[in-house]
GROMACS .gro file of C-alpha atoms in nm:
model
  373
    1MET     CA    1  -1.220  -2.210   1.477
    2ASP     CA    2  -1.114  -1.861   1.374
    3LEU     CA    3  -0.781  -1.751   1.397
    4LYS     CA    4  -0.691  -1.449   1.599
    5TYR     CA    5  -0.531  -1.138   1.391
    6GLY     CA    6  -0.227  -0.969   1.560
    7PHE     CA    7  -0.092  -0.608   1.517
    8THR     CA    8   0.206  -0.477   1.377
    9THR     CA    9   0.563  -0.393   1.431
   10GLY     CA   10   0.425  -0.048   1.335
   11SER     CA   11   0.129  -0.028   1.539
   12SER     CA   12   0.344  -0.108   1.837
   13ALA     CA   13   0.582   0.178   1.753
   14ALA     CA   14   0.301   0.439   1.692
   15ALA     CA   15   0.103   0.295   2.049
   16ALA     CA   16   0.437   0.326   2.234
   17SER     CA   17   0.506   0.656   2.073
   18LYS     CA   18   0.149   0.802   2.150
   19ALA     CA   19   0.178   0.706   2.564
   20ALA     CA   20   0.527   0.835   2.528
   21ILE     CA   21   0.408   1.170   2.410
   22LEU     CA   22   0.135   1.199   2.651
   23MET     CA   23   0.303   1.112   2.969
   24LEU     CA   24   0.552   1.362   2.859
   25LEU     CA   25   0.314   1.684   2.798
   26SER     CA   26   0.077   1.516   3.045
   27GLY     CA   27   0.316   1.421   3.293
   28LYS     CA   28   0.144   1.180   3.418
   29ILE     CA   29   0.187   0.781   3.378
   30LYS     CA   30   0.010   0.603   3.102
   31ASP     CA   31   0.000   0.231   3.129
   32LYS     CA   32  -0.263   0.147   2.871
   33ILE     CA   33  -0.359   0.325   2.501
   34SER     CA   34  -0.520   0.312   2.218
   35ILE     CA   35  -0.469   0.379   1.849
   36SER     CA   36  -0.683   0.309   1.534
   37THR     CA   37  -0.495   0.100   1.254
   38PRO     CA   38  -0.500   0.212   0.884
   39LYS     CA   39  -0.742  -0.121   0.853
   40GLY     CA   40  -0.984   0.087   1.110
   41ILE     CA   41  -0.932  -0.183   1.381
   42THR     CA   42  -0.853  -0.052   1.723
   43PHE     CA   43  -0.553  -0.153   1.882
   44ASN     CA   44  -0.542  -0.129   2.271
   45ALA     CA   45  -0.186  -0.166   2.421
   46ASP     CA   46  -0.060  -0.247   2.739
   47ILE     CA   47   0.220   0.012   2.806
   48LYS     CA   48   0.548  -0.096   2.937
   49ASP     CA   49   0.893  -0.008   3.110
   50ILE     CA   50   0.765   0.348   3.136
   51LYS     CA   51   1.042   0.613   3.204
   52LEU     CA   52   0.942   0.977   3.216
   53ASP     CA   53   1.190   1.259   3.289
   54LEU     CA   54   1.032   1.570   3.311
   55LYS     CA   55   1.364   1.771   3.377
   56ALA     CA   56   1.518   1.618   3.077
   57LEU     CA   57   1.230   1.666   2.857
   58GLU     CA   58   1.192   1.283   2.756
   59ALA     CA   59   0.985   0.984   2.821
   60SER     CA   60   1.003   0.625   2.684
   61CYS     CA   61   0.798   0.335   2.668
   62ALA     CA   62   0.715  -0.003   2.504
   63VAL     CA   63   0.467  -0.229   2.367
   64GLU     CA   64   0.506  -0.573   2.310
   65LYS     CA   65   0.460  -0.712   1.975
   66ASN     CA   66   0.119  -0.942   1.935
   67GLY     CA   67   0.138  -1.143   1.639
   68GLY     CA   68  -0.192  -1.296   1.720
   69ASP     CA   69  -0.188  -1.661   1.569
   70ASP     CA   70   0.046  -1.543   1.285
   71PRO     CA   71   0.369  -1.726   1.345
   72ASP     CA   72   0.587  -1.426   1.338
   73ILE     CA   73   0.970  -1.413   1.486
   74THR     CA   74   0.886  -1.096   1.591
   75THR     CA   75   0.598  -1.188   1.805
   76GLY     CA   76   0.671  -1.099   2.203
   77LEU     CA   77   0.975  -0.862   2.112
   78LEU     CA   78   0.932  -0.491   2.297
   79ILE     CA   79   0.890  -0.192   2.053
   80TYR     CA   80   1.027   0.097   2.238
   81SER     CA   81   0.981   0.453   2.179
   82LYS     CA   82   1.185   0.722   2.350
   83VAL     CA   83   0.999   1.087   2.271
   84SER     CA   84   1.210   1.390   2.335
   85ILE     CA   85   1.149   1.763   2.292
   86ILE     CA   86   1.439   1.909   2.109
   87GLU     CA   87   1.319   2.248   2.068
   88ASN     CA   88   1.023   2.417   2.215
   89ASP     CA   89   1.085   2.815   2.112
   90ILE     CA   90   0.949   2.749   1.758
   91ASP     CA   91   0.589   2.831   1.616
   92GLU     CA   92   0.568   2.562   1.433
   93LEU     CA   93   0.511   2.165   1.530
   94LEU     CA   94   0.821   1.917   1.399
   95ILE     CA   95   0.869   1.599   1.412
   96ASP     CA   96   1.167   1.384   1.372
   97ILE     CA   97   1.155   0.983   1.384
   98ASP     CA   98   1.450   0.764   1.331
   99GLY     CA   99   1.558   0.439   1.441
  100GLY     CA  100   1.776   0.316   1.694
  101GLU     CA  101   1.932   0.006   1.872
  102GLY     CA  102   1.794  -0.327   1.704
  103VAL     CA  103   1.597  -0.129   1.413
  104GLY     CA  104   1.767  -0.195   1.052
  105ARG     CA  105   1.954   0.080   0.848
  106VAL     CA  106   1.895   0.072   0.493
  107THR     CA  107   2.248  -0.004   0.289
  108LYS     CA  108   2.087  -0.059  -0.037
  109PRO     CA  109   1.865   0.106  -0.299
  110GLY     CA  110   1.503  -0.018  -0.431
  111LEU     CA  111   1.355  -0.064  -0.051
  112ASP     CA  112   1.079   0.165   0.108
  113GLN     CA  113   1.308   0.394   0.242
  114PRO     CA  114   1.627   0.525   0.081
  115VAL     CA  115   1.983   0.440   0.166
  116GLY     CA  116   2.103   0.568   0.497
  117ASN     CA  117   1.742   0.567   0.683
  118ALA     CA  118   1.647   0.322   0.949
  119ALA     CA  119   1.420   0.054   0.834
  120ILE     CA  120   1.074   0.200   0.933
  121ASN     CA  121   0.862   0.199   0.647
  122SER     CA  122   0.650   0.461   0.528
  123MET     CA  123   0.276   0.356   0.676
  124PRO     CA  124   0.455   0.311   1.033
  125ARG     CA  125   0.595   0.662   0.988
  126LYS     CA  126   0.292   0.803   0.891
  127MET     CA  127   0.077   0.649   1.184
  128ILE     CA  128   0.382   0.773   1.426
  129GLU     CA  129   0.354   1.109   1.335
  130LYS     CA  130  -0.016   1.111   1.306
  131GLU     CA  131  -0.056   0.961   1.693
  132VAL     CA  132   0.251   1.216   1.832
  133ARG     CA  133   0.126   1.518   1.612
  134GLU     CA  134  -0.239   1.454   1.750
  135VAL     CA  135  -0.158   1.466   2.119
  136ALA     CA  136   0.103   1.766   2.074
  137GLU     CA  137  -0.181   1.947   1.913
  138LEU     CA  138  -0.435   1.868   2.191
  139TYR     CA  139  -0.182   1.996   2.438
  140ASP     CA  140  -0.150   2.314   2.203
  141PHE     CA  141   0.275   2.252   2.206
  142LYS     CA  142   0.484   2.399   1.925
  143GLY     CA  143   0.835   2.285   1.901
  144LYS     CA  144   1.053   2.007   1.746
  145ILE     CA  145   1.000   1.631   1.866
  146ARG     CA  146   1.243   1.352   1.842
  147VAL     CA  147   1.099   0.995   1.846
  148LEU     CA  148   1.356   0.718   1.859
  149ILE     CA  149   1.223   0.362   1.809
  150TYR     CA  150   1.426   0.108   1.920
  151VAL     CA  151   1.399  -0.269   1.991
  152PRO     CA  152   1.638  -0.468   2.209
  153PHE     CA  153   1.721  -0.796   2.098
  154GLY     CA  154   1.617  -0.668   1.738
  155ARG     CA  155   1.944  -0.742   1.603
  156GLU     CA  156   1.964  -1.110   1.696
  157THR     CA  157   1.617  -1.155   1.591
  158ALA     CA  158   1.655  -1.024   1.243
  159LYS     CA  159   1.937  -1.241   1.180
  160LYS     CA  160   1.649  -1.524   1.141
  161THR     CA  161   1.493  -1.259   0.861
  162PHE     CA  162   1.553  -1.168   0.486
  163ASN     CA  163   1.669  -0.838   0.620
  164GLU     CA  164   2.075  -0.872   0.557
  165ARG     CA  165   1.981  -1.007   0.223
  166LEU     CA  166   1.805  -0.712   0.114
  167GLY     CA  167   2.045  -0.483   0.251
  168ILE     CA  168   1.884  -0.376   0.614
  169ILE     CA  169   2.171  -0.403   0.848
  170GLY     CA  170   2.158  -0.399   1.228
  171GLY     CA  171   1.825  -0.497   1.306
  172ILE     CA  172   1.451  -0.578   1.241
  173SER     CA  173   1.211  -0.357   1.027
  174ILE     CA  174   0.957  -0.121   1.159
  175LEU     CA  175   0.665  -0.270   0.896
  176GLY     CA  176   0.325  -0.299   0.806
  177THR     CA  177   0.069  -0.113   0.561
  178SER     CA  178  -0.291  -0.221   0.741
  179GLY     CA  179  -0.172  -0.214   1.112
  180ILE     CA  180  -0.263  -0.571   1.140
  181VAL     CA  181  -0.146  -0.885   1.122
  182GLU     CA  182  -0.356  -1.127   0.921
  183PRO     CA  183  -0.285  -1.530   1.010
  184MET     CA  184  -0.126  -1.720   0.782
  185SER     CA  185  -0.168  -1.477   0.511
  186ASP     CA  186   0.084  -1.522   0.212
  187GLN     CA  187   0.123  -1.112   0.174
  188ALA     CA  188   0.412  -1.118   0.370
  189LEU     CA  189   0.624  -1.360   0.141
  190LEU     CA  190   0.456  -1.171  -0.166
  191ASP     CA  191   0.575  -0.823  -0.023
  192THR     CA  192   0.922  -0.939   0.027
  193ILE     CA  193   0.941  -1.104  -0.320
  194ARG     CA  194   0.793  -0.768  -0.459
  195VAL     CA  195   1.065  -0.586  -0.243
  196GLU     CA  196   1.361  -0.796  -0.383
  197LEU     CA  197   1.248  -0.754  -0.721
  198ASN     CA  198   1.237  -0.363  -0.679
  199GLN     CA  199   1.565  -0.357  -0.493
  200ARG     CA  200   1.762  -0.542  -0.802
  201ARG     CA  201   1.580  -0.328  -1.060
  202ALA     CA  202   1.680  -0.012  -0.857
  203LEU     CA  203   2.023  -0.145  -0.899
  204GLY     CA  204   2.011  -0.129  -1.286
  205ASP     CA  205   1.930  -0.539  -1.332
  206GLU     CA  206   1.749  -0.633  -1.648
  207ILE     CA  207   1.787  -0.963  -1.613
  208ILE     CA  208   1.639  -1.158  -1.278
  209ALA     CA  209   1.716  -1.531  -1.131
  210ILE     CA  210   1.454  -1.698  -0.991
  211THR     CA  211   1.434  -1.991  -0.768
  212PRO     CA  212   1.169  -2.150  -0.559
  213GLY     CA  213   1.397  -2.211  -0.253
  214ASN     CA  214   1.749  -2.307  -0.135
  215TYR     CA  215   1.778  -2.658  -0.301
  216GLY     CA  216   1.952  -2.609  -0.611
  217GLN     CA  217   2.222  -2.434  -0.499
  218GLU     CA  218   2.452  -2.701  -0.498
  219PHE     CA  219   2.365  -2.812  -0.822
  220MET     CA  220   2.393  -2.468  -0.969
  221LEU     CA  221   2.728  -2.416  -0.859
  222ARG     CA  222   2.842  -2.782  -0.962
  223ALA     CA  223   2.687  -2.761  -1.300
  224TYR     CA  224   2.729  -2.375  -1.403
  225ASP     CA  225   2.954  -2.229  -1.159
  226TYR     CA  226   2.682  -1.975  -1.062
  227GLN     CA  227   2.564  -1.890  -0.684
  228LEU     CA  228   2.239  -1.954  -0.676
  229ASP     CA  229   2.174  -1.741  -0.376
  230ARG     CA  230   2.217  -1.406  -0.581
  231SER     CA  231   1.867  -1.514  -0.704
  232VAL     CA  232   1.524  -1.391  -0.596
  233LYS     CA  233   1.352  -1.672  -0.385
  234CYS     CA  234   0.985  -1.687  -0.513
  235SER     CA  235   0.841  -1.972  -0.294
  236ASN     CA  236   0.543  -2.116  -0.433
  237PHE     CA  237   0.444  -1.795  -0.668
  238ILE     CA  238   0.594  -1.862  -0.943
  239GLY     CA  239   0.273  -1.701  -1.138
  240ASP     CA  240   0.284  -1.398  -0.902
  241THR     CA  241   0.652  -1.353  -0.938
  242ILE     CA  242   0.609  -1.370  -1.355
  243ASP     CA  243   0.384  -1.071  -1.291
  244MET     CA  244   0.588  -0.871  -1.071
  245ALA     CA  245   0.878  -0.904  -1.262
  246ALA     CA  246   0.709  -0.789  -1.547
  247GLU     CA  247   0.537  -0.505  -1.386
  248THR     CA  248   0.889  -0.383  -1.220
  249GLY     CA  249   1.061  -0.386  -1.565
  250PHE     CA  250   1.254  -0.673  -1.600
  251LYS     CA  251   1.324  -0.783  -1.951
  252LYS     CA  252   1.458  -1.135  -1.905
  253MET     CA  253   1.370  -1.410  -1.613
  254LEU     CA  254   1.592  -1.763  -1.575
  255LEU     CA  255   1.332  -1.949  -1.339
  256THR     CA  256   1.538  -2.270  -1.188
  257GLY     CA  257   1.394  -2.525  -0.968
  258HIS     CA  258   1.344  -2.889  -0.861
  259ILE     CA  259   1.133  -3.068  -1.069
  260GLY     CA  260   0.897  -3.141  -0.772
  261LYS     CA  261   0.826  -2.802  -0.817
  262LEU     CA  262   0.859  -2.696  -1.196
  263ILE     CA  263   0.700  -3.010  -1.285
  264LYS     CA  264   0.344  -2.857  -1.196
  265LEU     CA  265   0.432  -2.542  -1.417
  266SER     CA  266   0.374  -2.836  -1.692
  267GLY     CA  267   0.024  -2.846  -1.652
  268GLY     CA  268  -0.050  -2.487  -1.562
  269ILE     CA  269  -0.015  -2.468  -1.196
  270TYR     CA  270   0.148  -2.114  -1.121
  271ASN     CA  271   0.109  -2.149  -0.714
  272THR     CA  272   0.306  -2.489  -0.670
  273HIS     CA  273   0.192  -2.527  -0.315
  274SER     CA  274   0.022  -2.854  -0.246
  275LYS     CA  275  -0.279  -2.695  -0.079
  276ASN     CA  276  -0.369  -2.562  -0.431
  277ALA     CA  277  -0.278  -2.866  -0.660
  278ASP     CA  278  -0.079  -3.139  -0.630
  279ALA     CA  279  -0.031  -3.363  -0.967
  280ARG     CA  280   0.328  -3.410  -0.981
  281MET     CA  281   0.296  -3.822  -1.083
  282GLU     CA  282   0.004  -3.752  -1.282
  283LEU     CA  283   0.209  -3.488  -1.483
  284LEU     CA  284   0.514  -3.665  -1.489
  285LEU     CA  285   0.318  -4.011  -1.620
  286ALA     CA  286   0.111  -3.777  -1.904
  287ALA     CA  287   0.501  -3.684  -2.017
  288GLY     CA  288   0.599  -4.009  -1.981
  289ILE     CA  289   0.332  -4.187  -2.203
  290ARG     CA  290   0.365  -3.894  -2.444
  291ALA     CA  291   0.707  -4.024  -2.468
  292GLY     CA  292   0.624  -4.374  -2.524
  293LEU     CA  293   0.657  -4.517  -2.150
  294ASP     CA  294   0.478  -4.869  -2.094
  295ALA     CA  295   0.162  -4.923  -1.903
  296MET     CA  296   0.347  -5.107  -1.623
  297SER     CA  297   0.579  -4.844  -1.568
  298GLY     CA  298   0.295  -4.588  -1.570
  299ARG     CA  299   0.123  -4.746  -1.306
  300ASN     CA  300   0.440  -4.778  -1.097
  301ILE     CA  301   0.499  -4.387  -1.146
  302LEU     CA  302   0.145  -4.356  -0.986
  303ASP     CA  303   0.219  -4.562  -0.702
  304ALA     CA  304   0.573  -4.375  -0.622
  305VAL     CA  305   0.584  -4.122  -0.363
  306SER     CA  306   0.824  -3.892  -0.525
  307THR     CA  307   0.941  -3.727  -0.852
  308GLU     CA  308   1.268  -3.868  -0.764
  309GLU     CA  309   1.132  -4.193  -0.788
  310GLY     CA  310   0.945  -4.125  -1.082
  311ILE     CA  311   1.244  -4.047  -1.306
  312ARG     CA  312   1.434  -4.354  -1.182
  313ILE     CA  313   1.103  -4.562  -1.312
  314ILE     CA  314   1.114  -4.343  -1.688
  315LYS     CA  315   1.497  -4.396  -1.684
  316GLU     CA  316   1.486  -4.783  -1.607
  317ALA     CA  317   1.188  -4.762  -1.914
  318GLY     CA  318   1.442  -4.631  -2.158
  319CYS     CA  319   1.223  -4.286  -2.234
  320PHE     CA  320   1.399  -4.029  -2.027
  321GLU     CA  321   1.500  -3.756  -2.291
  322GLU     CA  322   1.168  -3.759  -2.458
  323THR     CA  323   0.981  -3.736  -2.114
  324MET     CA  324   1.206  -3.454  -2.032
  325LYS     CA  325   1.196  -3.266  -2.340
  326TYR     CA  326   0.810  -3.268  -2.351
  327MET     CA  327   0.787  -3.175  -1.996
  328MET     CA  328   1.023  -2.883  -2.086
  329GLU     CA  329   0.800  -2.791  -2.365
  330LYS     CA  330   0.497  -2.802  -2.165
  331ILE     CA  331   0.660  -2.591  -1.889
  332MET     CA  332   0.755  -2.308  -2.135
  333PHE     CA  333   0.403  -2.314  -2.291
  334PHE     CA  334   0.271  -2.192  -1.968
  335LEU     CA  335   0.548  -1.996  -1.845
  336ASN     CA  336   0.517  -1.765  -2.191
  337LYS     CA  337   0.154  -1.783  -2.127
  338ARG     CA  338   0.120  -1.623  -1.826
  339ALA     CA  339   0.396  -1.353  -1.925
  340SER     CA  340   0.167  -1.269  -2.238
  341GLY     CA  341   0.499  -1.127  -2.399
  342LYS     CA  342   0.581  -0.904  -2.117
  343ILE     CA  343   0.895  -1.069  -2.047
  344ASP     CA  344   1.118  -1.325  -2.200
  345ILE     CA  345   1.163  -1.629  -1.982
  346GLU     CA  346   1.383  -1.953  -1.982
  347CYS     CA  347   1.409  -2.223  -1.750
  348ILE     CA  348   1.622  -2.501  -1.577
  349VAL     CA  349   1.493  -2.816  -1.404
  350TYR     CA  350   1.725  -3.013  -1.179
  351SER     CA  351   1.697  -3.347  -0.991
  352ASN     CA  352   1.869  -3.395  -0.632
  353ASN     CA  353   1.973  -3.730  -0.747
  354TYR     CA  354   2.006  -3.693  -1.124
  355GLY     CA  355   2.145  -3.344  -1.198
  356LEU     CA  356   2.017  -3.139  -1.466
  357LEU     CA  357   1.703  -3.281  -1.616
  358ALA     CA  358   1.607  -3.032  -1.911
  359LYS     CA  359   1.649  -2.695  -2.005
  360SER     CA  360   1.519  -2.424  -2.204
  361ASP     CA  361   1.669  -2.342  -2.588
  362GLY     CA  362   1.791  -2.009  -2.415
  363ALA     CA  363   1.862  -2.100  -2.065
  364GLU     CA  364   2.239  -2.120  -2.081
  365LYS     CA  365   2.296  -1.801  -2.283
  366LEU     CA  366   2.063  -1.613  -2.041
  367LEU     CA  367   2.275  -1.789  -1.762
  368ASP     CA  368   2.590  -1.662  -1.896
  369ALA     CA  369   2.464  -1.328  -1.889
  370LEU     CA  370   2.350  -1.335  -1.551
  371LYS     CA  371   2.719  -1.409  -1.466
  372ILE     CA  372   2.859  -1.118  -1.607
  373VAL     CA  373   2.609  -0.891  -1.407
   0.00000   0.00000   0.00000
């Protein structure tokens, strides 16, 4: 069965803005509206919670965010637009767009919008302006129009997003480059990684710490007195993150992760999601055999359900250090192959049960440099 696409918060804001300016200039209620998204797909939106005050020269309404079959926490939120005529005695059309309640405010550099602006990204701003401008020109209106986008419950919803980590405070972001939400797309995660990398680079960092997730925080704090939550999380996209870090201008990168993810790199697997490849036990076995692991232990590794159990077997077989050394050599080979000389990479691999498993030659020196930043 095909999954249904949805529409972004940017499309919702643009549709609400078009409806609001149309009602304000026509004086008539509008409970349905259509806009064309940058992707070329028409968004037919139901207009809700309409308020029209012709005396005050303002109108507001909402569009419910519909994420389709994509698991999006903003689905169901009402995205409001309040359109006001500020001046109507000038000879040009001016449109001012800002965010209100429940729309985040940018507090750190490196994002789509400069510090101080509402977190309404460039494409949604263009979409909103386009829709408002077209309606104003249809009615031959000249003057200054203010568009205020606001989202009740946006502040609460933002707590479940990366916004605060990125320096977007007080609400959600109004996002979207295509205007539609493609179900189960990886693009949103990749976009988030790129935004975080851009932000760190804009702050002047030349060294970046990368980790697949949160699991290593306790280990890194205990073993190296380093707060791993300062790193950029790459999820399964290790190869793409290397590419983006190099493109962004970073000189050096420290990759830290659990063996269950990073051992896949020893086989040249750059996207570590199990749907792409899962050769954890086979790669661990290969490293063990290279270190002299006996056949019975090898069979036990293939029967094991986790790399943690595999490590226990290797330790009992007496070839742990050599196995980890060979694993790290292979990991570094493939990391450097992907980097192609554009960025220097070091690596630390840990286990929940056994702590530090292996580290590249320059990993601790690079970590010391990160602590200073």
